[in-house]
PDB file of C-alpha atoms and ligand atoms in Angstrom:
ATOM      1  CA  UNK A   1       0.103  -0.204   0.104  1.00  0.00           C
ATOM      2  CA  UNK A   2       1.385   3.029  -1.469  1.00  0.00           C
ATOM      3  CA  UNK A   3       1.195   6.223   0.852  1.00  0.00           C
ATOM      4  CA  UNK A   4       1.754   9.900  -0.661  1.00  0.00           C
ATOM      5  CA  UNK A   5       1.669  12.830   0.774  1.00  0.00           C
ATOM      6  CA  UNK A   6       3.201  15.304  -2.019  1.00  0.00           C
ATOM      7  CA  UNK A   7       1.248  18.329  -2.456  1.00  0.00           C
ATOM      8  CA  UNK A   8       0.080  18.230   1.677  1.00  0.00           C
ATOM      9  CA  UNK A   9       0.991  20.424   3.818  1.00  0.00           C
ATOM     10  CA  UNK A  10       1.027  19.331   7.480  1.00  0.00           C
ATOM     11  CA  UNK A  11       1.096  20.057  10.793  1.00  0.00           C
ATOM     12  CA  UNK A  12       2.512  18.377  13.755  1.00  0.00           C
ATOM     13  CA  UNK A  13       3.242  19.341  17.030  1.00  0.00           C
ATOM     14  CA  UNK A  14       6.043  17.912  19.688  1.00  0.00           C
ATOM     15  CA  UNK A  15       7.974  17.792  16.981  1.00  0.00           C
ATOM     16  CA  UNK A  16      11.173  18.325  18.562  1.00  0.00           C
ATOM     17  CA  UNK A  17      11.935  15.004  19.882  1.00  0.00           C
ATOM     18  CA  UNK A  18      10.791  10.649  20.208  1.00  0.00           C
ATOM     19  CA  UNK A  19       7.288  10.292  18.189  1.00  0.00           C
ATOM     20  CA  UNK A  20       6.428  13.929  16.816  1.00  0.00           C
ATOM     21  CA  UNK A  21      10.042  13.686  15.429  1.00  0.00           C
ATOM     22  CA  UNK A  22       9.223  11.114  14.098  1.00  0.00           C
ATOM     23  CA  UNK A  23       5.550  11.304  12.065  1.00  0.00           C
ATOM     24  CA  UNK A  24       7.311  14.268  11.047  1.00  0.00           C
ATOM     25  CA  UNK A  25      10.455  12.533   9.355  1.00  0.00           C
ATOM     26  CA  UNK A  26       7.994  10.404   7.668  1.00  0.00           C
ATOM     27  CA  UNK A  27       5.716  12.503   6.656  1.00  0.00           C
ATOM     28  CA  UNK A  28       8.519  14.700   5.130  1.00  0.00           C
ATOM     29  CA  UNK A  29       9.433  10.781   3.461  1.00  0.00           C
ATOM     30  CA  UNK A  30       5.828  10.517   2.126  1.00  0.00           C
ATOM     31  CA  UNK A  31       6.137  13.820   0.477  1.00  0.00           C
ATOM     32  CA  UNK A  32       4.525  16.511   2.887  1.00  0.00           C
ATOM     33  CA  UNK A  33       5.361  19.933   3.322  1.00  0.00           C
ATOM     34  CA  UNK A  34       6.059  19.642   6.712  1.00  0.00           C
ATOM     35  CA  UNK A  35       5.791  22.638   9.816  1.00  0.00           C
ATOM     36  CA  UNK A  36       7.056  21.011  13.101  1.00  0.00           C
ATOM     37  CA  UNK A  37       6.021  22.822  16.150  1.00  0.00           C
ATOM     38  CA  UNK A  38       7.794  22.099  19.311  1.00  0.00           C
ATOM     39  CA  UNK A  39       8.717  23.888  22.583  1.00  0.00           C
ATOM     40  CA  UNK A  40      12.653  23.529  22.676  1.00  0.00           C
ATOM     41  CA  UNK A  41      14.502  25.271  19.974  1.00  0.00           C
ATOM     42  CA  UNK A  42      17.477  23.106  20.117  1.00  0.00           C
ATOM     43  CA  UNK A  43      16.106  19.557  19.087  1.00  0.00           C
ATOM     44  CA  UNK A  44      13.870  21.692  16.405  1.00  0.00           C
ATOM     45  CA  UNK A  45      17.337  23.254  15.285  1.00  0.00           C
ATOM     46  CA  UNK A  46      18.685  19.553  14.897  1.00  0.00           C
ATOM     47  CA  UNK A  47      15.188  18.487  13.218  1.00  0.00           C
ATOM     48  CA  UNK A  48      16.077  21.199  10.892  1.00  0.00           C
ATOM     49  CA  UNK A  49      20.023  20.402  10.289  1.00  0.00           C
ATOM     50  CA  UNK A  50      18.593  16.842   8.798  1.00  0.00           C
ATOM     51  CA  UNK A  51      16.224  17.317   7.018  1.00  0.00           C
ATOM     52  CA  UNK A  52      16.323  21.117   5.772  1.00  0.00           C
ATOM     53  CA  UNK A  53      12.885  21.175   4.179  1.00  0.00           C
ATOM     54  CA  UNK A  54      10.874  20.920   6.581  1.00  0.00           C
ATOM     55  CA  UNK A  55       9.535  24.502   8.652  1.00  0.00           C
ATOM     56  CA  UNK A  56      10.534  24.399  12.215  1.00  0.00           C
ATOM     57  CA  UNK A  57       8.175  26.467  14.697  1.00  0.00           C
ATOM     58  CA  UNK A  58       9.463  26.980  18.323  1.00  0.00           C
ATOM     59  CA  UNK A  59       6.408  26.890  20.926  1.00  0.00           C
ATOM     60  CA  UNK A  60       4.234  25.927  24.417  1.00  0.00           C
ATOM     61  CA  UNK A  61       1.280  24.784  22.972  1.00  0.00           C
ATOM     62  CA  UNK A  62       0.898  25.510  26.820  1.00  0.00           C
ATOM     63  CA  UNK A  63       0.338  29.216  26.413  1.00  0.00           C
ATOM     64  CA  UNK A  64      -3.225  29.690  24.166  1.00  0.00           C
ATOM     65  CA  UNK A  65      -3.456  33.199  23.280  1.00  0.00           C
ATOM     66  CA  UNK A  66       0.821  32.865  21.914  1.00  0.00           C
ATOM     67  CA  UNK A  67      -0.177  29.503  20.081  1.00  0.00           C
ATOM     68  CA  UNK A  68      -3.275  30.637  18.361  1.00  0.00           C
ATOM     69  CA  UNK A  69      -1.614  33.446  17.228  1.00  0.00           C
ATOM     70  CA  UNK A  70       1.238  31.830  15.948  1.00  0.00           C
ATOM     71  CA  UNK A  71      -0.501  29.036  14.632  1.00  0.00           C
ATOM     72  CA  UNK A  72      -2.652  30.998  12.996  1.00  0.00           C
ATOM     73  CA  UNK A  73       0.124  32.416  11.342  1.00  0.00           C
ATOM     74  CA  UNK A  74       1.393  29.734   9.026  1.00  0.00           C
ATOM     75  CA  UNK A  75      -1.568  29.504   6.649  1.00  0.00           C
ATOM     76  CA  UNK A  76      -3.805  26.474   5.706  1.00  0.00           C
ATOM     77  CA  UNK A  77      -2.948  22.539   6.418  1.00  0.00           C
ATOM     78  CA  UNK A  78      -4.359  19.570   4.692  1.00  0.00           C
ATOM     79  CA  UNK A  79      -3.347  17.847   7.539  1.00  0.00           C
ATOM     80  CA  UNK A  80      -2.216  17.716  12.005  1.00  0.00           C
ATOM     81  CA  UNK A  81      -1.008  15.444  14.251  1.00  0.00           C
ATOM     82  CA  UNK A  82      -1.499  16.748  18.029  1.00  0.00           C
ATOM     83  CA  UNK A  83       1.444  14.763  19.303  1.00  0.00           C
ATOM     84  CA  UNK A  84       2.810  17.665  22.191  1.00  0.00           C
ATOM     85  CA  UNK A  85       2.562  16.219  25.816  1.00  0.00           C
ATOM     86  CA  UNK A  86       3.566  16.105  29.211  1.00  0.00           C
ATOM     87  CA  UNK A  87       3.401  13.482  31.238  1.00  0.00           C
ATOM     88  CA  UNK A  88       4.294  14.974  35.313  1.00  0.00           C
ATOM     89  CA  UNK A  89       3.345  11.197  36.949  1.00  0.00           C
ATOM     90  CA  UNK A  90       2.154  12.152  40.434  1.00  0.00           C
ATOM     91  CA  UNK A  91       0.968   9.183  43.265  1.00  0.00           C
ATOM     92  CA  UNK A  92      -2.955   9.889  43.678  1.00  0.00           C
ATOM     93  CA  UNK A  93      -2.620  10.865  47.068  1.00  0.00           C
ATOM     94  CA  UNK A  94      -0.025  14.263  45.869  1.00  0.00           C
ATOM     95  CA  UNK A  95      -1.917  15.175  43.114  1.00  0.00           C
ATOM     96  CA  UNK A  96      -1.614  18.923  42.525  1.00  0.00           C
ATOM     97  CA  UNK A  97      -3.387  21.775  41.111  1.00  0.00           C
ATOM     98  CA  UNK A  98      -0.625  23.259  39.495  1.00  0.00           C
ATOM     99  CA  UNK A  99       0.336  20.028  38.029  1.00  0.00           C
ATOM    100  CA  UNK A 100      -3.470  19.156  37.004  1.00  0.00           C
ATOM    101  CA  UNK A 101      -3.458  22.573  34.996  1.00  0.00           C
ATOM    102  CA  UNK A 102      -0.094  22.577  33.349  1.00  0.00           C
ATOM    103  CA  UNK A 103      -1.097  18.982  32.326  1.00  0.00           C
ATOM    104  CA  UNK A 104      -4.167  20.075  31.054  1.00  0.00           C
ATOM    105  CA  UNK A 105      -3.244  23.079  29.370  1.00  0.00           C
ATOM    106  CA  UNK A 106      -0.704  20.767  26.734  1.00  0.00           C
ATOM    107  CA  UNK A 107      -2.157  17.464  27.331  1.00  0.00           C
ATOM    108  CA  UNK A 108      -5.539  18.982  26.160  1.00  0.00           C
ATOM    109  CA  UNK A 109      -6.360  22.813  25.515  1.00  0.00           C
ATOM    110  CA  UNK A 110      -3.682  23.238  23.133  1.00  0.00           C
ATOM    111  CA  UNK A 111      -5.610  20.498  21.051  1.00  0.00           C
ATOM    112  CA  UNK A 112      -8.655  21.794  20.798  1.00  0.00           C
ATOM    113  CA  UNK A 113      -7.052  25.721  20.394  1.00  0.00           C
ATOM    114  CA  UNK A 114      -4.697  23.992  17.345  1.00  0.00           C
ATOM    115  CA  UNK A 115      -7.449  22.376  16.098  1.00  0.00           C
ATOM    116  CA  UNK A 116      -9.976  25.185  15.760  1.00  0.00           C
ATOM    117  CA  UNK A 117      -7.568  27.429  13.931  1.00  0.00           C
ATOM    118  CA  UNK A 118      -6.171  24.474  11.486  1.00  0.00           C
ATOM    119  CA  UNK A 119     -10.522  23.226  10.719  1.00  0.00           C
ATOM    120  CA  UNK A 120     -11.300  26.625  10.614  1.00  0.00           C
ATOM    121  CA  UNK A 121      -9.268  26.777   7.772  1.00  0.00           C
ATOM    122  CA  UNK A 122      -9.560  23.386   6.324  1.00  0.00           C
ATOM    123  CA  UNK A 123     -14.043  24.471   5.997  1.00  0.00           C
ATOM    124  CA  UNK A 124     -13.252  27.844   4.485  1.00  0.00           C
ATOM    125  CA  UNK A 125     -11.288  26.766   1.995  1.00  0.00           C
ATOM    126  CA  UNK A 126     -12.413  23.680   1.481  1.00  0.00           C
ATOM    127  CA  UNK A 127     -10.095  20.941   2.627  1.00  0.00           C
ATOM    128  CA  UNK A 128     -10.865  17.784   3.137  1.00  0.00           C
ATOM    129  CA  UNK A 129      -8.289  17.174   6.472  1.00  0.00           C
ATOM    130  CA  UNK A 130      -7.257  14.685   8.312  1.00  0.00           C
ATOM    131  CA  UNK A 131      -6.484  15.169  12.190  1.00  0.00           C
ATOM    132  CA  UNK A 132      -5.046  13.100  14.515  1.00  0.00           C
ATOM    133  CA  UNK A 133      -5.117  12.907  18.077  1.00  0.00           C
ATOM    134  CA  UNK A 134      -2.128  11.398  20.037  1.00  0.00           C
ATOM    135  CA  UNK A 135      -4.173   9.540  22.302  1.00  0.00           C
ATOM    136  CA  UNK A 136      -2.369   6.935  25.430  1.00  0.00           C
ATOM    137  CA  UNK A 137      -3.645   2.936  25.998  1.00  0.00           C
ATOM    138  CA  UNK A 138      -3.580   5.341  29.489  1.00  0.00           C
ATOM    139  CA  UNK A 139      -7.125   6.684  28.815  1.00  0.00           C
ATOM    140  CA  UNK A 140      -8.592   3.563  28.530  1.00  0.00           C
ATOM    141  CA  UNK A 141      -6.740   1.304  32.036  1.00  0.00           C
ATOM    142  CA  UNK A 142      -5.431   2.577  35.237  1.00  0.00           C
ATOM    143  CA  UNK A 143      -2.110   3.001  36.259  1.00  0.00           C
ATOM    144  CA  UNK A 144      -0.114   3.812  39.590  1.00  0.00           C
ATOM    145  CA  UNK A 145       0.419   7.627  39.223  1.00  0.00           C
ATOM    146  CA  UNK A 146      -1.459   8.160  36.356  1.00  0.00           C
ATOM    147  CA  UNK A 147      -4.208  10.373  37.526  1.00  0.00           C
ATOM    148  CA  UNK A 148      -3.776  13.104  36.188  1.00  0.00           C
ATOM    149  CA  UNK A 149      -2.191  11.682  32.846  1.00  0.00           C
ATOM    150  CA  UNK A 150      -4.320   9.275  32.236  1.00  0.00           C
ATOM    151  CA  UNK A 151      -7.353  11.808  32.751  1.00  0.00           C
ATOM    152  CA  UNK A 152      -6.339  13.924  30.136  1.00  0.00           C
ATOM    153  CA  UNK A 153      -5.971  10.934  27.409  1.00  0.00           C
ATOM    154  CA  UNK A 154      -9.001   9.629  28.557  1.00  0.00           C
ATOM    155  CA  UNK A 155     -10.706  13.274  28.091  1.00  0.00           C
ATOM    156  CA  UNK A 156      -8.577  13.621  24.418  1.00  0.00           C
ATOM    157  CA  UNK A 157     -10.775  10.746  22.852  1.00  0.00           C
ATOM    158  CA  UNK A 158     -14.169  12.499  24.074  1.00  0.00           C
ATOM    159  CA  UNK A 159     -13.018  15.687  22.291  1.00  0.00           C
ATOM    160  CA  UNK A 160     -12.339  12.864  19.105  1.00  0.00           C
ATOM    161  CA  UNK A 161     -15.275  11.522  19.061  1.00  0.00           C
ATOM    162  CA  UNK A 162     -16.517  15.454  19.254  1.00  0.00           C
ATOM    163  CA  UNK A 163     -14.815  16.662  16.292  1.00  0.00           C
ATOM    164  CA  UNK A 164     -15.074  13.879  14.672  1.00  0.00           C
ATOM    165  CA  UNK A 165     -18.777  13.875  14.383  1.00  0.00           C
ATOM    166  CA  UNK A 166     -19.075  17.925  14.898  1.00  0.00           C
ATOM    167  CA  UNK A 167     -15.855  18.019  11.264  1.00  0.00           C
ATOM    168  CA  UNK A 168     -17.542  14.828   9.556  1.00  0.00           C
ATOM    169  CA  UNK A 169     -19.872  16.876   7.695  1.00  0.00           C
ATOM    170  CA  UNK A 170     -16.848  19.045   6.439  1.00  0.00           C
ATOM    171  CA  UNK A 171     -14.965  16.566   4.607  1.00  0.00           C
ATOM    172  CA  UNK A 172     -12.480  16.665   8.453  1.00  0.00           C
ATOM    173  CA  UNK A 173     -11.873  13.306  10.066  1.00  0.00           C
ATOM    174  CA  UNK A 174     -10.479  12.953  13.246  1.00  0.00           C
ATOM    175  CA  UNK A 175      -8.882  10.148  14.633  1.00  0.00           C
ATOM    176  CA  UNK A 176      -7.041   9.105  18.177  1.00  0.00           C
ATOM    177  CA  UNK A 177      -4.426   6.864  17.986  1.00  0.00           C
ATOM    178  CA  UNK A 178      -3.874   4.857  21.507  1.00  0.00           C
ATOM    179  CA  UNK A 179       0.057   3.527  21.547  1.00  0.00           C
ATOM    180  CA  UNK A 180       1.401   1.324  24.728  1.00  0.00           C
ATOM    181  CA  UNK A 181       4.947   2.217  26.053  1.00  0.00           C
ATOM    182  CA  UNK A 182       7.570   3.964  23.630  1.00  0.00           C
ATOM    183  CA  UNK A 183      11.001   4.432  25.314  1.00  0.00           C
ATOM    184  CA  UNK A 184      11.039   7.740  23.859  1.00  0.00           C
ATOM    185  CA  UNK A 185      12.461  10.593  26.564  1.00  0.00           C
ATOM    186  CA  UNK A 186       8.584  10.131  28.549  1.00  0.00           C
ATOM    187  CA  UNK A 187       8.873   6.974  28.404  1.00  0.00           C
ATOM    188  CA  UNK A 188      12.388   5.633  29.452  1.00  0.00           C
ATOM    189  CA  UNK A 189      11.769   8.533  32.173  1.00  0.00           C
ATOM    190  CA  UNK A 190       8.627   6.867  33.705  1.00  0.00           C
ATOM    191  CA  UNK A 191       9.739   2.936  32.941  1.00  0.00           C
ATOM    192  CA  UNK A 192      12.765   2.231  33.123  1.00  0.00           C
ATOM    193  CA  UNK A 193      12.927   0.590  36.450  1.00  0.00           C
ATOM    194  CA  UNK A 194      12.727  -2.964  35.688  1.00  0.00           C
ATOM    195  CA  UNK A 195      10.358  -3.632  38.123  1.00  0.00           C
ATOM    196  CA  UNK A 196       8.101  -1.155  37.216  1.00  0.00           C
ATOM    197  CA  UNK A 197       8.860  -1.879  32.976  1.00  0.00           C
ATOM    198  CA  UNK A 198       7.843  -5.615  33.339  1.00  0.00           C
ATOM    199  CA  UNK A 199       4.574  -5.039  35.394  1.00  0.00           C
ATOM    200  CA  UNK A 200       3.769  -3.776  32.043  1.00  0.00           C
ATOM    201  CA  UNK A 201       5.417  -6.075  30.010  1.00  0.00           C
ATOM    202  CA  UNK A 202       3.845  -8.819  31.268  1.00  0.00           C
ATOM    203  CA  UNK A 203       0.544  -6.956  30.542  1.00  0.00           C
ATOM    204  CA  UNK A 204       0.606  -6.834  26.928  1.00  0.00           C
ATOM    205  CA  UNK A 205      -0.047 -10.107  25.110  1.00  0.00           C
ATOM    206  CA  UNK A 206       3.126  -9.029  22.691  1.00  0.00           C
ATOM    207  CA  UNK A 207       5.848  -9.025  25.658  1.00  0.00           C
ATOM    208  CA  UNK A 208       7.519  -5.813  24.163  1.00  0.00           C
ATOM    209  CA  UNK A 209       6.632  -2.665  24.296  1.00  0.00           C
ATOM    210  CA  UNK A 210       6.346  -0.925  20.780  1.00  0.00           C
ATOM    211  CA  UNK A 211       8.405   1.328  18.499  1.00  0.00           C
ATOM    212  CA  UNK A 212       8.431   4.861  17.371  1.00  0.00           C
ATOM    213  CA  UNK A 213       7.816   3.449  13.965  1.00  0.00           C
ATOM    214  CA  UNK A 214       4.744   1.817  14.396  1.00  0.00           C
ATOM    215  CA  UNK A 215       2.970   4.746  16.135  1.00  0.00           C
ATOM    216  CA  UNK A 216       4.154   6.381  13.327  1.00  0.00           C
ATOM    217  CA  UNK A 217       2.653   4.166  10.270  1.00  0.00           C
ATOM    218  CA  UNK A 218      -0.720   4.014  12.016  1.00  0.00           C
ATOM    219  CA  UNK A 219      -0.564   7.642  12.221  1.00  0.00           C
ATOM    220  CA  UNK A 220       0.471   7.984   8.241  1.00  0.00           C
ATOM    221  CA  UNK A 221      -2.489   5.505   7.055  1.00  0.00           C
ATOM    222  CA  UNK A 222      -5.350   7.435   9.433  1.00  0.00           C
ATOM    223  CA  UNK A 223      -4.182  10.934   7.746  1.00  0.00           C
ATOM    224  CA  UNK A 224      -4.104   9.390   4.340  1.00  0.00           C
ATOM    225  CA  UNK A 225      -6.707   9.083   1.842  1.00  0.00           C
ATOM    226  CA  UNK A 226      -6.463   5.492   2.393  1.00  0.00           C
ATOM    227  CA  UNK A 227      -8.703   5.268   5.516  1.00  0.00           C
ATOM    228  CA  UNK A 228     -11.099   7.587   3.704  1.00  0.00           C
ATOM    229  CA  UNK A 229     -13.986   6.141   5.282  1.00  0.00           C
ATOM    230  CA  UNK A 230     -12.869   5.700   9.772  1.00  0.00           C
ATOM    231  CA  UNK A 231     -13.491   8.940  10.872  1.00  0.00           C
ATOM    232  CA  UNK A 232     -13.603   8.581  15.513  1.00  0.00           C
ATOM    233  CA  UNK A 233     -12.014   5.765  16.176  1.00  0.00           C
ATOM    234  CA  UNK A 234      -8.802   5.304  18.955  1.00  0.00           C
ATOM    235  CA  UNK A 235      -6.970   2.690  17.510  1.00  0.00           C
ATOM    236  CA  UNK A 236      -4.916   0.332  19.700  1.00  0.00           C
ATOM    237  CA  UNK A 237      -1.269   0.704  19.400  1.00  0.00           C
ATOM    238  CA  UNK A 238      -0.847  -1.903  22.568  1.00  0.00           C
ATOM    239  CA  UNK A 239       0.513  -5.057  21.730  1.00  0.00           C
ATOM    240  CA  UNK A 240      -3.677  -6.390  23.025  1.00  0.00           C
ATOM    241  CA  UNK A 241      -3.005  -4.193  26.587  1.00  0.00           C
ATOM    242  CA  UNK A 242      -6.170  -3.369  26.516  1.00  0.00           C
ATOM    243  CA  UNK A 243      -7.579  -6.693  25.186  1.00  0.00           C
ATOM    244  CA  UNK A 244      -6.371  -8.782  27.378  1.00  0.00           C
TER     245      UNK A 244
HETATM  246  P1  NDP B 301       8.470  12.894  24.702  1.00  0.00           P
HETATM  247  O1  NDP B 301       8.673  13.759  25.998  1.00  0.00           O
HETATM  248  O2  NDP B 301       9.952  11.945  24.200  1.00  0.00           O
HETATM  249  O3  NDP B 301       8.290  14.232  23.628  1.00  0.00           O
HETATM  250  C1  NDP B 301       7.460  15.383  23.257  1.00  0.00           C
HETATM  251  C2  NDP B 301       7.416  16.071  22.770  1.00  0.00           C
HETATM  252  O4  NDP B 301       5.827  17.241  22.260  1.00  0.00           O
HETATM  253  C3  NDP B 301       9.115  17.213  23.190  1.00  0.00           C
HETATM  254  O5  NDP B 301       9.193  17.560  21.096  1.00  0.00           O
HETATM  255  C4  NDP B 301       8.654  18.023  23.693  1.00  0.00           C
HETATM  256  O6  NDP B 301       9.117  19.207  23.558  1.00  0.00           O
HETATM  257  C5  NDP B 301       6.626  18.614  23.082  1.00  0.00           C
HETATM  258  N1  NDP B 301       6.549  19.457  23.688  1.00  0.00           N
HETATM  259  C6  NDP B 301       5.739  18.891  25.418  1.00  0.00           C
HETATM  260  N2  NDP B 301       5.549  19.512  25.802  1.00  0.00           N
HETATM  261  C7  NDP B 301       5.044  21.010  24.825  1.00  0.00           C
HETATM  262  C8  NDP B 301       4.808  22.521  24.776  1.00  0.00           C
HETATM  263  N3  NDP B 301       3.969  23.099  25.417  1.00  0.00           N
HETATM  264  N4  NDP B 301       4.645  22.685  23.566  1.00  0.00           N
HETATM  265  C9  NDP B 301       5.556  22.375  22.628  1.00  0.00           C
HETATM  266  N5  NDP B 301       6.145  20.910  22.616  1.00  0.00           N
HETATM  267  C10 NDP B 301       5.881  20.752  24.146  1.00  0.00           C
HETATM  268  O7  NDP B 301       7.207  12.048  24.732  1.00  0.00           O
HETATM  269  P2  NDP B 301       6.933  10.882  23.144  1.00  0.00           P
HETATM  270  O8  NDP B 301       7.277  11.585  21.736  1.00  0.00           O
HETATM  271  O9  NDP B 301       6.933  10.023  24.132  1.00  0.00           O
HETATM  272  O10 NDP B 301       5.108  11.438  23.413  1.00  0.00           O
HETATM  273  C11 NDP B 301       4.457  11.384  22.371  1.00  0.00           C
HETATM  274  C12 NDP B 301       3.410  11.650  22.085  1.00  0.00           C
HETATM  275  O11 NDP B 301       2.840  10.443  22.442  1.00  0.00           O
HETATM  276  C13 NDP B 301       2.485  11.994  23.575  1.00  0.00           C
HETATM  277  O12 NDP B 301       0.940  12.944  23.187  1.00  0.00           O
HETATM  278  C14 NDP B 301       2.292  11.089  24.917  1.00  0.00           C
HETATM  279  O13 NDP B 301       0.990  11.443  25.697  1.00  0.00           O
HETATM  280  C15 NDP B 301       2.007   9.272  23.968  1.00  0.00           C
HETATM  281  N6  NDP B 301       2.019   8.513  24.410  1.00  0.00           N
HETATM  282  C16 NDP B 301       3.849   8.089  24.565  1.00  0.00           C
HETATM  283  C17 NDP B 301       4.232   7.194  25.551  1.00  0.00           C
HETATM  284  C18 NDP B 301       5.170   6.607  25.702  1.00  0.00           C
HETATM  285  O14 NDP B 301       5.076   5.747  25.947  1.00  0.00           O
HETATM  286  N7  NDP B 301       6.350   7.545  25.501  1.00  0.00           N
HETATM  287  C19 NDP B 301       2.750   6.297  25.683  1.00  0.00           C
HETATM  288  C20 NDP B 301       1.414   6.692  25.623  1.00  0.00           C
HETATM  289  C21 NDP B 301       1.495   8.176  24.164  1.00  0.00           C
HETATM  290  P3  NDP B 301      10.406  18.948  23.579  1.00  0.00           P
HETATM  291  O15 NDP B 301      11.187  19.268  22.503  1.00  0.00           O
HETATM  292  O16 NDP B 301      10.985  20.998  24.679  1.00  0.00           O
HETATM  293  O17 NDP B 301      11.091  18.256  24.950  1.00  0.00           O
END
C-alpha cells in the first residue's frame, strides 16, 4: 500500500523529539510539506539540520493566546497531528493543582485550540482534511501514578469523538491513536525501572513495548486517503494490552 502526501501541508506538534519527530520525518519522506512545532529550540534546530525542508516553529502550546496567534500565522494545512504532551506522574494522594493545570493546558486545551484554528481554515478552503490526536493506552486502563495524565488522555479520546462528529460533515476526519509504552524521553522517564517495566510487559500479549515507527505508520495511515471512511476511532497500538 503506497501512501503519499505529495502536495499536502501537515502540521505536527511536539515534533522536536520522540514520537512527534518520527511522525514528522515519515510524513516528510512521504512527500508532505511538514511544519514541526515544539517547545525546545535546540531539538527543532537538530531536526531542521537533518531535514532542511521541514519548517520548524518553537512554541509552548500551553500558552493559549500565543499559540492561537502563531498557528493562525502559519496558513492552511491539509492535515494535523496533535502529539505534544507531558507526563508528570504523581501518586493520586499527592496530585497538585499546578500539575493538573499544566497537563490539562498542554495535553488537552492545546489540542482544542490548535484544532480550532486549523479546522476553520480547512472549512474555509474546502479542504477534506484529516486530524490525528495522539492519546494513550492510559486513557482506558488504570495505571499507578497516572491520575492526571490518564484523565487528560481520556478527555482527549472524548474530544476526538466530538470533533469527528462536528467536523465530519465538512469532510474532515478526526481519529486518535492510543500507544502502549514507547521508549522515548517520556517513556524512559516513566518505565526505565525494570520492576515497573516488567509489570507492564507482563500485561502486553506481544510481550514487548512499541516502536516510534509503529506509531508513525498508524498515524500516516489514518491521515491518508487509505483511511477515507475511518472517522472517530481510537486505535490502540498496544500489542493487545487493552484487549487482554
Ligand atoms: P517526548 O517527551 O519524548 O516528546 C514530547 C514532545 O512534545 C517533545 O518534542 C516536547 O518538546 C513536546 N512538547 C511537550 N510540551 C510541549 C509544549 N508545552 N509545547 C510544545 N511542545 C511540547 O514524548 P513522546 O514522544 O513519548 O510522546 C508523544 C506523544 O505520545 C504524547 O502525546 C504522549 O502522551 C503520547 N504517548 C507516549 C507514550 C510513551 O510511552 N512514550 C505512550 C502513549 C502515548 P521538547 O523538545 O521541549 O521536549
